[in-house]
Coordinates of C-alpha atoms in Angstrom, one line a residue:
Chain P
M140 CA 0.1 0.0 0.2
N141 CA 1.0 3.6 -1.0
S142 CA 0.5 7.0 -0.2
A143 CA -2.7 7.0 -2.8
D144 CA -4.2 3.9 -1.3
F145 CA -4.4 5.5 2.2
I146 CA -5.9 8.4 0.8
A147 CA -8.0 7.0 -0.8
L148 CA -9.2 4.4 2.0
L149 CA -9.1 7.7 4.3
P150 CA -13.2 7.7 4.8
L151 CA -12.8 4.4 6.4
I152 CA -10.1 4.7 8.1
V153 CA -11.3 8.0 10.1
P154 CA -14.3 6.3 11.9
A155 CA -12.2 3.2 12.6
L156 CA -9.9 5.2 14.2
A157 CA -12.2 7.7 16.2
S158 CA -14.3 4.6 17.6
V159 CA -10.7 3.7 19.1
V160 CA -10.8 7.1 20.4
L161 CA -14.0 7.7 21.7
L162 CA -13.4 4.7 24.0
L163 CA -10.3 5.9 25.3
L164 CA -12.4 9.3 25.6
I165 CA -15.2 8.1 27.6
T166 CA -12.8 6.3 30.2
F167 CA -11.9 10.5 30.8
S168 CA -14.8 11.6 30.4
R169 CA -18.3 10.3 30.6
S170 CA -20.0 13.5 29.2
H171 CA -23.0 12.7 26.5
A172 CA -22.2 16.3 24.9
V173 CA -18.2 15.2 24.4
S174 CA -19.4 12.2 23.2
V175 CA -21.9 13.5 21.0
L176 CA -19.7 16.2 19.3
F177 CA -17.6 14.2 18.6
T178 CA -18.9 11.6 16.8
L179 CA -20.8 14.0 14.7
G180 CA -17.3 15.9 14.1
S181 CA -15.7 12.5 12.8
L182 CA -18.3 11.3 10.6
L183 CA -19.1 15.1 9.4
L184 CA -15.0 14.9 9.0
S185 CA -14.9 10.9 7.4
F186 CA -18.3 12.6 4.5
L187 CA -15.9 15.2 3.8
L188 CA -12.8 12.6 3.3
L189 CA -14.9 11.7 0.2
F190 CA -14.1 14.6 -1.7
V191 CA -10.6 14.2 -0.9
A192 CA -10.9 10.4 -1.4
G193 CA -12.3 10.9 -5.0
G194 CA -9.9 12.2 -6.5
G195 CA -8.4 9.1 -7.3
T196 CA -10.8 7.0 -8.3
P197 CA -11.6 4.6 -9.6
R198 CA -9.1 2.6 -7.1
R199 CA -8.3 -0.5 -5.8
V200 CA -6.9 -0.6 -3.2
T201 CA -6.0 -4.3 -2.2
P202 CA -7.7 -7.2 -3.8
L203 CA -10.2 -6.2 -0.7
F204 CA -11.4 -2.7 -1.3
I205 CA -12.7 -0.9 -4.1
M206 CA -13.3 2.8 -4.1
D207 CA -14.6 3.8 -7.1
A208 CA -17.6 6.9 -7.7
Y209 CA -20.1 4.5 -6.8
S210 CA -18.6 3.0 -3.6
L211 CA -18.5 6.8 -2.7
F212 CA -21.9 7.9 -3.1
F213 CA -23.8 4.9 -1.1
I214 CA -20.8 5.6 1.8
G215 CA -21.8 9.1 1.4
L216 CA -25.5 7.7 2.2
L217 CA -24.2 5.9 5.0
F218 CA -22.6 8.5 6.9
I219 CA -25.4 10.8 6.0
A220 CA -27.6 8.1 8.1
G221 CA -25.4 8.1 10.6
I222 CA -25.2 12.1 11.2
V223 CA -28.9 11.6 11.3
V224 CA -29.0 8.6 13.6
A225 CA -26.3 10.0 16.3
V226 CA -28.5 13.7 16.1
M227 CA -31.6 11.1 16.9
S228 CA -30.0 9.0 19.5
S229 CA -28.4 12.4 21.8
R230 CA -31.6 13.7 22.5
Y231 CA -32.8 9.9 23.1
L232 CA -30.2 9.3 25.6
G233 CA -29.7 12.4 26.5
E234 CA -33.5 11.6 29.0
R235 CA -32.8 8.4 30.0
S236 CA -30.3 7.7 32.3
M237 CA -28.0 4.9 31.4
E238 CA -24.4 4.7 30.7
R239 CA -23.9 7.1 27.1
G240 CA -20.6 6.8 26.1
E241 CA -20.5 3.5 24.2
Y242 CA -23.9 3.6 22.0
Y243 CA -22.0 6.2 19.8
V244 CA -18.7 4.4 19.8
L245 CA -21.0 1.1 18.4
L246 CA -22.7 4.0 16.3
L247 CA -19.6 5.0 15.0
L248 CA -18.7 1.3 14.4
A249 CA -21.7 -0.5 12.6
T250 CA -21.5 2.7 10.1
L251 CA -17.8 1.6 9.6
G252 CA -18.9 -1.8 9.2
A253 CA -22.1 -0.7 6.2
S254 CA -19.6 1.7 4.5
V255 CA -16.7 -1.5 4.2
L256 CA -19.7 -3.7 2.8
A257 CA -21.0 -0.3 0.5
A258 CA -17.0 -0.5 -0.8
G259 CA -16.0 -4.7 -0.4
S260 CA -14.9 -6.1 -3.4
H261 CA -13.4 -10.0 -2.3
F262 CA -15.6 -12.0 0.0
A263 CA -13.3 -11.2 3.0
S264 CA -14.2 -7.9 3.3
F265 CA -17.6 -8.5 2.8
F266 CA -18.1 -10.7 5.5
A267 CA -15.4 -8.7 8.0
G268 CA -18.0 -6.0 7.1
L269 CA -21.0 -7.5 7.9
E270 CA -19.6 -8.7 11.1
I271 CA -18.6 -5.4 12.2
L272 CA -21.9 -4.6 11.5
S273 CA -23.5 -6.9 13.2
V274 CA -22.0 -7.3 15.7
S275 CA -22.2 -3.8 16.9
L276 CA -25.9 -3.6 15.9
Y277 CA -26.7 -7.2 18.9
T278 CA -25.3 -4.7 21.7
L279 CA -27.4 -1.9 20.1
I280 CA -30.3 -3.7 20.2
A281 CA -29.9 -4.7 23.3
Y282 CA -28.7 -1.4 24.8
R283 CA -31.5 -0.9 26.7
R284 CA -30.3 -3.8 29.6
N285 CA -33.7 -4.1 32.0
D286 CA -35.7 -4.0 29.0
D287 CA -37.3 -7.7 28.6
R288 CA -38.2 -6.6 25.2
G289 CA -35.0 -4.9 24.3
N290 CA -33.0 -8.0 25.2
E291 CA -35.4 -10.3 23.7
A292 CA -35.0 -8.7 20.1
G293 CA -31.0 -8.8 20.7
L294 CA -30.8 -11.7 21.7
K295 CA -33.6 -13.1 18.7
Y296 CA -31.3 -10.7 15.9
L297 CA -28.1 -12.2 17.2
I298 CA -29.2 -16.5 17.0
L299 CA -30.3 -15.4 13.6
A300 CA -27.8 -13.4 12.0
A301 CA -25.2 -15.7 13.1
A302 CA -26.9 -18.8 11.9
S303 CA -27.4 -16.8 8.2
S304 CA -23.7 -16.0 8.1
S305 CA -23.1 -19.3 8.7
F306 CA -25.5 -19.9 5.4
L307 CA -23.7 -17.2 3.8
L308 CA -20.1 -18.4 4.9
F309 CA -20.7 -22.5 3.6
G310 CA -21.9 -20.6 -0.1
M311 CA -19.1 -18.4 0.0
A312 CA -16.8 -21.2 0.4
L313 CA -18.6 -23.4 -2.1
V314 CA -18.1 -20.7 -5.2
Y315 CA -14.3 -20.3 -4.0
A316 CA -14.3 -24.6 -4.6
Q317 CA -15.5 -23.9 -8.1
T318 CA -13.8 -21.5 -9.1
G319 CA -10.5 -20.9 -7.2
S320 CA -11.3 -17.2 -6.1
M321 CA -13.3 -14.9 -3.8
D322 CA -12.0 -11.7 -5.8
F323 CA -15.3 -10.5 -7.2
F324 CA -13.6 -8.7 -10.1
Q325 CA -11.5 -12.1 -11.1
L326 CA -15.0 -13.7 -11.0
A327 CA -16.6 -11.3 -13.8
E328 CA -13.1 -12.4 -15.9
G329 CA -13.9 -13.9 -18.4
G330 CA -14.5 -18.5 -18.4
R331 CA -13.9 -18.0 -14.4
V332 CA -17.3 -19.0 -14.0
P333 CA -18.2 -22.7 -15.3
D334 CA -21.9 -23.4 -16.1
L335 CA -23.7 -23.8 -13.2
T336 CA -22.9 -27.5 -11.1
V337 CA -24.1 -29.0 -8.2
V338 CA -21.5 -27.4 -5.5
L339 CA -21.7 -23.6 -7.6
S340 CA -25.8 -23.4 -7.5
A341 CA -25.5 -24.8 -3.9
G342 CA -23.2 -21.8 -3.4
L343 CA -25.5 -19.3 -4.9
L344 CA -28.0 -20.4 -3.2
L345 CA -26.9 -20.3 0.4
I346 CA -25.5 -17.0 -0.4
T347 CA -28.4 -15.5 -1.2
V348 CA -30.3 -16.8 2.0
G349 CA -27.8 -15.2 4.0
V350 CA -27.8 -11.9 2.4
G351 CA -32.2 -12.3 2.4
F352 CA -31.8 -12.4 6.0
K353 CA -29.9 -9.2 6.2
L354 CA -32.9 -7.4 3.4
A355 CA -35.2 -9.2 5.5
V356 CA -36.9 -10.4 2.3
V357 CA -39.9 -13.1 2.7
P358 CA -39.4 -15.7 3.5
F359 CA -35.3 -14.2 5.7
H360 CA -38.0 -11.7 6.8
L361 CA -39.6 -13.6 10.4
W362 CA -37.6 -11.3 12.7
T363 CA -37.8 -7.9 11.3
P364 CA -41.0 -6.9 13.2
D365 CA -39.8 -8.2 16.7
V366 CA -36.3 -6.6 16.5
Y367 CA -38.0 -3.0 15.7
E368 CA -40.1 -3.5 18.1
G369 CA -37.8 -4.3 20.8
A370 CA -34.9 -2.0 19.5
P371 CA -34.6 1.5 20.8
A372 CA -36.1 4.1 18.0
P373 CA -33.3 5.2 15.9
V374 CA -31.4 1.6 16.3
A375 CA -34.6 0.3 14.3
A376 CA -33.8 3.4 12.0
F377 CA -30.0 2.1 11.4
I378 CA -31.6 -1.4 11.1
A379 CA -33.8 -0.2 8.4
T380 CA -31.6 2.3 6.6
S381 CA -28.3 1.6 6.7
S382 CA -28.0 -1.7 7.2
K383 CA -30.1 -2.9 4.6
G384 CA -29.0 0.5 2.4
A385 CA -25.1 -1.0 2.1
I386 CA -25.8 -4.7 1.7
F387 CA -27.5 -3.6 -1.4
A388 CA -25.0 -1.6 -2.9
L389 CA -23.0 -4.7 -2.0
L390 CA -25.5 -6.8 -3.6
M391 CA -26.0 -4.7 -6.5
R392 CA -22.4 -4.8 -7.7
Y393 CA -21.7 -8.9 -6.7
F394 CA -24.4 -9.4 -9.4
S395 CA -23.6 -6.9 -11.8
L396 CA -19.8 -8.7 -12.3
M397 CA -20.9 -12.4 -12.0
D398 CA -23.8 -11.2 -15.2
L399 CA -27.6 -12.2 -12.9
Q400 CA -29.0 -13.0 -16.1
R401 CA -26.6 -15.8 -16.8
F402 CA -27.9 -17.9 -13.7
P403 CA -32.1 -18.4 -14.6
A404 CA -32.0 -20.2 -11.4
V405 CA -31.2 -17.4 -9.5
W406 CA -32.6 -15.0 -11.7
Y407 CA -36.0 -16.9 -11.1
G408 CA -35.5 -17.2 -7.3
I409 CA -34.7 -13.6 -6.4
A410 CA -38.1 -12.9 -9.2
G411 CA -39.7 -15.3 -6.2
I412 CA -38.3 -13.3 -3.5
A413 CA -39.1 -9.6 -4.6
V414 CA -42.9 -11.1 -5.2
A415 CA -43.3 -12.5 -2.1
S416 CA -42.2 -10.0 -0.4
M417 CA -44.4 -7.3 -1.7
L418 CA -47.3 -9.0 -1.2
I419 CA -46.0 -11.0 2.3
G420 CA -44.9 -7.2 3.5
N421 CA -47.8 -5.1 2.8
L422 CA -50.2 -8.3 4.1
L423 CA -49.3 -8.7 7.4
A424 CA -49.1 -4.8 8.2
L425 CA -52.7 -4.0 7.7
R426 CA -53.6 -5.9 10.9
Q427 CA -50.6 -4.1 13.2
N428 CA -51.2 -1.8 15.6
N429 CA -47.3 -0.8 16.7
L430 CA -46.4 2.1 14.7
K431 CA -43.0 0.4 14.5
R432 CA -43.7 -3.4 13.1
I433 CA -46.0 -0.9 10.6
L434 CA -42.4 0.6 9.9
A435 CA -41.1 -3.0 9.8
Y436 CA -43.6 -4.6 7.2
S437 CA -43.3 -1.8 5.5
S438 CA -39.8 -1.8 4.4
I439 CA -40.1 -5.9 3.9
A440 CA -42.3 -4.7 1.0
H441 CA -39.8 -1.6 0.3
M442 CA -36.8 -4.0 -0.7
G443 CA -39.0 -6.1 -2.5
Y444 CA -39.4 -3.1 -5.0
L445 CA -35.9 -2.7 -4.8
L446 CA -35.0 -6.2 -6.1
V447 CA -37.2 -5.5 -9.0
A448 CA -34.9 -3.2 -10.2
V449 CA -32.2 -4.9 -9.0
L450 CA -33.6 -8.2 -11.3
A451 CA -34.2 -5.6 -14.6
G452 CA -29.9 -4.7 -14.4
G453 CA -28.3 -2.2 -16.6
T454 CA -28.2 1.7 -16.0
V455 CA -31.7 2.6 -15.2
A456 CA -32.0 0.4 -13.3
K457 CA -28.6 1.2 -11.4
T458 CA -29.8 5.2 -11.2
A459 CA -33.2 4.0 -10.0
V460 CA -31.6 1.8 -7.4
G461 CA -29.4 4.4 -6.1
Y462 CA -32.8 7.4 -6.4
Y463 CA -34.3 5.0 -4.4
L464 CA -32.0 4.5 -2.3
A465 CA -31.7 7.9 -0.7
A466 CA -35.0 8.6 -0.9
Y467 CA -35.9 5.2 1.3
F468 CA -33.4 6.6 3.9
A469 CA -34.7 10.1 4.2
T470 CA -38.2 9.1 4.4
M471 CA -37.3 5.8 7.3
L472 CA -35.2 8.3 9.2
G473 CA -38.2 10.7 9.3
A474 CA -40.9 8.6 10.1
F475 CA -38.7 6.5 12.6
G476 CA -37.2 10.3 13.8
V477 CA -41.3 11.1 14.6
I478 CA -41.6 8.3 16.9
A479 CA -37.8 8.9 18.1
F480 CA -38.1 12.1 19.7
L481 CA -41.8 11.9 20.5
S482 CA -41.0 8.8 23.5
G483 CA -40.6 9.3 26.5
E484 CA -39.0 7.3 29.6
E485 CA -41.6 5.3 29.8
G486 CA -40.7 3.9 26.4
D487 CA -41.1 4.3 22.8
A488 CA -44.0 6.3 21.4
E489 CA -45.2 3.2 19.1
N490 CA -48.7 2.7 19.8
L491 CA -51.0 3.7 17.2
E492 CA -54.3 4.7 19.5
A493 CA -51.5 7.1 21.3
Y494 CA -51.0 9.4 18.1
R495 CA -55.2 9.7 17.5
G496 CA -55.8 13.5 17.3
M497 CA -52.7 14.6 17.3
A498 CA -52.8 17.1 14.0
W499 CA -55.0 19.0 15.8
S500 CA -52.7 19.9 19.0
R501 CA -49.2 19.6 17.1
P502 CA -50.2 20.0 13.5
W503 CA -46.2 20.4 12.6
T504 CA -45.6 17.7 14.0
A505 CA -48.1 15.0 12.2
G506 CA -47.9 17.4 9.5
V507 CA -43.9 15.6 9.0
F508 CA -45.5 12.3 9.8
V509 CA -48.0 12.6 6.9
A510 CA -45.2 13.9 4.9
M511 CA -43.0 10.9 6.1
L512 CA -45.9 8.2 5.6
L513 CA -47.2 9.7 1.9
S514 CA -43.7 9.3 0.7
L515 CA -43.2 5.7 1.7
A516 CA -46.8 5.3 -0.1
G517 CA -45.7 7.3 -2.8
I518 CA -47.5 9.3 -3.1
P519 CA -46.6 12.1 -6.2
L520 CA -44.4 15.0 -4.7
T521 CA -42.8 12.9 -2.6
A522 CA -39.3 11.6 -3.2
G523 CA -40.8 8.3 -2.4
F524 CA -42.9 8.7 -6.1
I525 CA -40.3 9.3 -8.1
G526 CA -38.5 6.3 -6.9
K527 CA -41.3 4.5 -7.3
F528 CA -41.4 5.7 -10.8
Y529 CA -37.9 5.0 -12.0
V530 CA -37.9 1.3 -10.0
V531 CA -41.4 0.8 -12.5
A532 CA -39.5 1.9 -15.5
A533 CA -36.5 0.5 -15.2
G534 CA -38.9 -3.1 -14.8
A535 CA -41.4 -2.2 -17.5
G536 CA -37.7 -1.6 -19.8
A537 CA -36.9 -5.5 -18.9
A538 CA -40.2 -6.5 -20.0
L539 CA -40.7 -7.6 -16.2
W540 CA -44.5 -8.1 -16.2
I541 CA -45.1 -10.2 -13.0
P542 CA -43.3 -8.2 -11.0
L543 CA -44.0 -5.1 -12.1
I544 CA -48.3 -6.3 -11.7
V545 CA -47.4 -7.5 -7.9
L546 CA -45.6 -4.1 -7.4
V547 CA -48.5 -2.5 -8.3
A548 CA -51.0 -4.5 -6.1
G549 CA -48.7 -4.1 -3.7
S550 CA -48.3 -0.2 -3.5
T551 CA -52.4 -0.2 -3.4
I552 CA -52.4 -2.2 -0.6
G553 CA -49.5 -0.6 1.5
L554 CA -51.4 2.6 0.5
Y555 CA -54.2 1.7 2.9
Y556 CA -52.1 1.6 5.9
Y557 CA -50.2 4.0 5.3
L558 CA -53.5 6.3 5.7
R559 CA -55.2 4.4 8.4
I560 CA -52.0 6.3 10.3
V561 CA -52.9 9.8 8.7
A562 CA -57.1 8.7 9.8
V563 CA -55.4 8.3 13.4
L564 CA -53.3 11.1 12.9
Y565 CA -56.5 13.2 12.3
G566 CA -58.8 11.5 13.6
R567 CA -62.1 12.9 16.6
V568 CA -60.3 12.6 20.3
P569 CA -63.3 10.5 22.3
E570 CA -64.8 13.0 24.6
G571 CA -64.2 13.0 28.2
E572 CA -60.4 11.7 28.1
G573 CA -58.5 14.5 28.6
G574 CA -56.5 16.5 25.9
A575 CA -54.7 15.3 23.0
V576 CA -52.3 12.6 22.8
T577 CA -53.0 11.1 25.9
G578 CA -49.7 8.2 25.9
F579 CA -47.3 11.4 25.4
P580 CA -48.2 14.1 27.7
G581 CA -45.7 17.0 27.1
R582 CA -43.7 15.5 25.0
V583 CA -42.4 18.3 22.1
L584 CA -40.2 17.5 19.2
G585 CA -37.8 20.0 20.7
M586 CA -35.2 22.3 18.9
T587 CA -32.4 19.7 17.2
G588 CA -35.8 17.7 17.0
G589 CA -37.3 19.8 14.7
I590 CA -35.0 20.8 13.0
L591 CA -33.6 17.3 11.6
L592 CA -37.6 16.7 11.2
T593 CA -38.2 20.2 9.1
V594 CA -34.5 19.0 7.1
L595 CA -35.3 15.3 6.1
T596 CA -39.6 16.9 5.1
F597 CA -37.7 19.7 2.8
A598 CA -35.1 16.9 1.5
L599 CA -38.0 14.7 0.8
L600 CA -40.2 17.4 -0.9
W601 CA -37.2 18.5 -3.0
L602 CA -36.2 14.9 -4.5
G603 CA -40.4 14.6 -5.2
V604 CA -40.4 18.0 -7.2
Y605 CA -37.0 18.6 -8.2
P606 CA -35.2 15.2 -9.1
A607 CA -32.7 16.5 -11.4
P608 CA -29.9 17.6 -9.2
L609 CA -30.1 13.0 -7.3
I610 CA -30.2 12.2 -11.2
R611 CA -27.3 13.9 -12.3
I612 CA -24.9 12.8 -9.1
L613 CA -26.3 9.2 -10.1
Q614 CA -25.4 8.9 -13.2
A615 CA -21.9 10.5 -12.9
T616 CA -21.8 8.0 -9.7
V617 CA -24.0 4.9 -9.4
A618 CA -24.7 4.1 -13.3
R619 CA -20.8 4.3 -13.9
L620 CA -20.5 0.8 -12.1
V621 CA -18.5 -1.9 -13.9
P622 CA -19.0 -3.3 -16.0
Chain R
M168 CA -4.3 -38.5 -0.4
V169 CA -7.8 -37.9 0.9
P170 CA -10.4 -37.4 -1.8
L171 CA -12.0 -33.7 -1.7
E172 CA -15.4 -34.9 -1.8
W173 CA -14.8 -36.7 1.3
Y174 CA -14.1 -33.6 2.7
I175 CA -17.0 -31.8 1.2
G176 CA -19.2 -34.7 2.4
L177 CA -18.3 -34.6 5.8
S178 CA -18.9 -30.1 6.2
T179 CA -21.9 -31.2 4.4
V180 CA -23.1 -33.3 7.0
L181 CA -21.6 -31.4 10.0
F182 CA -23.2 -28.2 8.5
V183 CA -26.4 -30.2 8.5
I184 CA -26.7 -31.5 12.1
G185 CA -26.1 -27.5 13.4
V186 CA -28.9 -26.3 11.0
V187 CA -31.0 -29.1 12.5
G188 CA -30.1 -28.6 15.9
F189 CA -30.5 -25.1 15.2
L190 CA -34.2 -25.4 14.1
I191 CA -35.7 -28.2 16.5
R192 CA -33.9 -27.3 20.0
R193 CA -35.8 -24.9 22.1
N194 CA -32.4 -23.7 24.5
I195 CA -30.3 -20.7 23.9
L196 CA -27.1 -22.1 24.5
I197 CA -27.5 -25.5 22.6
M198 CA -28.4 -23.1 20.1
L199 CA -25.4 -21.4 20.1
M200 CA -23.8 -24.1 20.4
S201 CA -25.4 -25.9 17.2
I202 CA -24.4 -22.4 15.0
E203 CA -20.4 -23.1 16.6
L204 CA -20.4 -26.4 14.4
M205 CA -22.0 -24.8 11.3
L206 CA -19.1 -21.7 11.6
N207 CA -17.0 -24.7 12.3
S208 CA -18.4 -27.1 9.4
V209 CA -17.3 -24.3 7.1
N210 CA -14.1 -23.8 8.4
I211 CA -13.2 -27.2 7.6
S212 CA -14.3 -26.7 4.2
L213 CA -12.1 -24.0 3.7
V214 CA -9.7 -25.1 5.0
A215 CA -10.4 -28.4 2.3
F216 CA -10.7 -25.8 -0.9
S217 CA -7.5 -24.3 0.6
H218 CA -5.5 -27.2 0.4
Y219 CA -6.7 -28.4 -2.9
L220 CA -6.6 -25.1 -5.1
Q221 CA -3.3 -24.5 -3.4
D222 CA -4.0 -21.0 -2.5
L223 CA -3.7 -20.1 1.1
R224 CA -7.0 -17.2 0.9
G225 CA -9.5 -20.0 2.2
Q226 CA -7.0 -20.9 5.3
V227 CA -6.8 -16.9 5.9
L228 CA -11.2 -16.1 6.1
V229 CA -11.0 -19.3 7.7
F230 CA -9.1 -17.1 11.0
F231 CA -11.5 -14.4 10.5
I232 CA -14.2 -16.9 11.3
I233 CA -12.6 -17.8 14.6
T234 CA -12.3 -14.4 15.4
V235 CA -16.2 -13.6 14.6
A236 CA -17.4 -16.7 16.0
A237 CA -15.6 -16.1 19.0
A238 CA -16.6 -12.3 19.1
E239 CA -20.4 -13.4 18.5
A240 CA -20.7 -15.9 21.6
A241 CA -19.3 -13.4 23.8
I242 CA -21.4 -11.2 23.0
G243 CA -24.6 -14.4 22.7
L244 CA -24.3 -15.1 26.4
A245 CA -23.6 -11.5 27.5
I246 CA -27.4 -11.0 26.3
L247 CA -28.3 -14.5 27.2
I248 CA -26.9 -13.5 30.9
S249 CA -28.6 -9.9 31.4
L250 CA -32.4 -11.6 30.3
F251 CA -31.8 -14.2 32.9
R252 CA -31.5 -11.5 35.2
N253 CA -34.7 -10.0 34.0
K254 CA -36.6 -13.1 33.6
E255 CA -34.9 -16.5 34.2
A256 CA -35.5 -17.2 30.8
V257 CA -32.9 -19.9 28.5
H258 CA -35.6 -21.2 26.4
T259 CA -36.8 -19.6 23.1
D260 CA -40.7 -20.8 24.3
E261 CA -40.8 -17.8 26.9
M262 CA -39.5 -15.3 25.3
T263 CA -42.8 -14.1 24.4
E264 CA -42.8 -10.6 24.4
M265 CA -43.7 -9.6 21.2
K266 CA -46.0 -11.2 19.1
G267 CA -47.5 -11.1 15.5

């Protein structure tokens, strides 16, 4: 490795160093404000260093990492999500009496793991990034040590994630046995991948199982609602966005290098997963009364929509995935942000009935929440609409009619439960039960919450009304993914 | 020399035993042990492939796996202890706070 390699890797080195420094720092000062500011500062620095690293791209740094425009775009997205989650957590933890410094160490490490995935080009970096991300997440999910649900969610996630990692590893071992290489780019070279043998198809199948678990697509979705419910709201936001987005970035790179269309069995398998996720995710959300669980099922359906773009392949699909993920990040962070900022000491504000009539007493908070829900549903003028439009365009370009029909049907079902929440927000408060929002009296968004959610809402509307700048960025970065 | 197929067979059998144990047992400790069995069967196959291909990368990945398995077990047991302190449960049947 020479100095140019180090400069290209700086955006990954800084969060790694920062987590160690923060660990030392909290042995001297347990001040919450210091931890928060340090975390935000180092994430911001890493984000700015992306522009420095961008000068030397595309660059292969050892066989493990590829720093090209594609990975830089996704790493940037992950850092922004990390900053938003850190701001959310500062208020969330600030109101609870528990150890706080370690939370930010884990958050930095989880962001690092996700970024390693986005830049990974080798089975070893795939596995290392995945585990840095997962192991930090186990602890973050169970961070409320005295909370039964938190412990239960952490343990469920750990058991299932560890099992899915072993499936993934066995798949990697079998692919390695067949091709003699772990390097994505070597796999892509002509003639390295033989025609589908039993061992190779078993390997690809096992990798699909492992990745499918991380993306929480049907039939590997069973952990999702429980984990979202048990995890602290900011951590649930992180799982819904960064953890899935990073895997998705890696999956797109892997499949476009391997040329997915060459393996009809794998292609049909993913098509089946996409269709099942869109249908089952939306249908199961209908009967929920817990906001976090609704968002969990909604995220399952959204991953199904994204897989349609992966199936399509090609330049349009890559732009679609980039745009959809950016819109999905802003929306999910906003929706979980509302829950996180309204949550009090006694538990997260997740019960749908507690929100009844909130729009009359707190029009702005409710307005922000409605904007997020409409974007999740894909209503025009929001970012979610443009994202879905692009996915449909990519799917239609590749003539994927059956997945597209299911996508439209799924979105229609989705509309029902998103609008149900809106109806509750604008509903009439039953007489004689005191003021509105009885579940969390006196809880307001506060200064940080107000600013953060306003920024997210404006980002959402801006992306929905004037998508051209982001499309241009995507065409210059994500769409140029080789081959 | 033992042919490669035998190694693939051994690791597959071990992996399947791990999966079955993971699926049918309800004790968290046994489930964690089954996961270790699955990971170690992957290690056997990686070392065998690595030797067969005369390529060291497979063996390096084994070190990654051993390290991560240790970290996972440590955190898993820590969470289990914290759960046990709160409600004295080690069986998945007793973990029913969340449903639906």
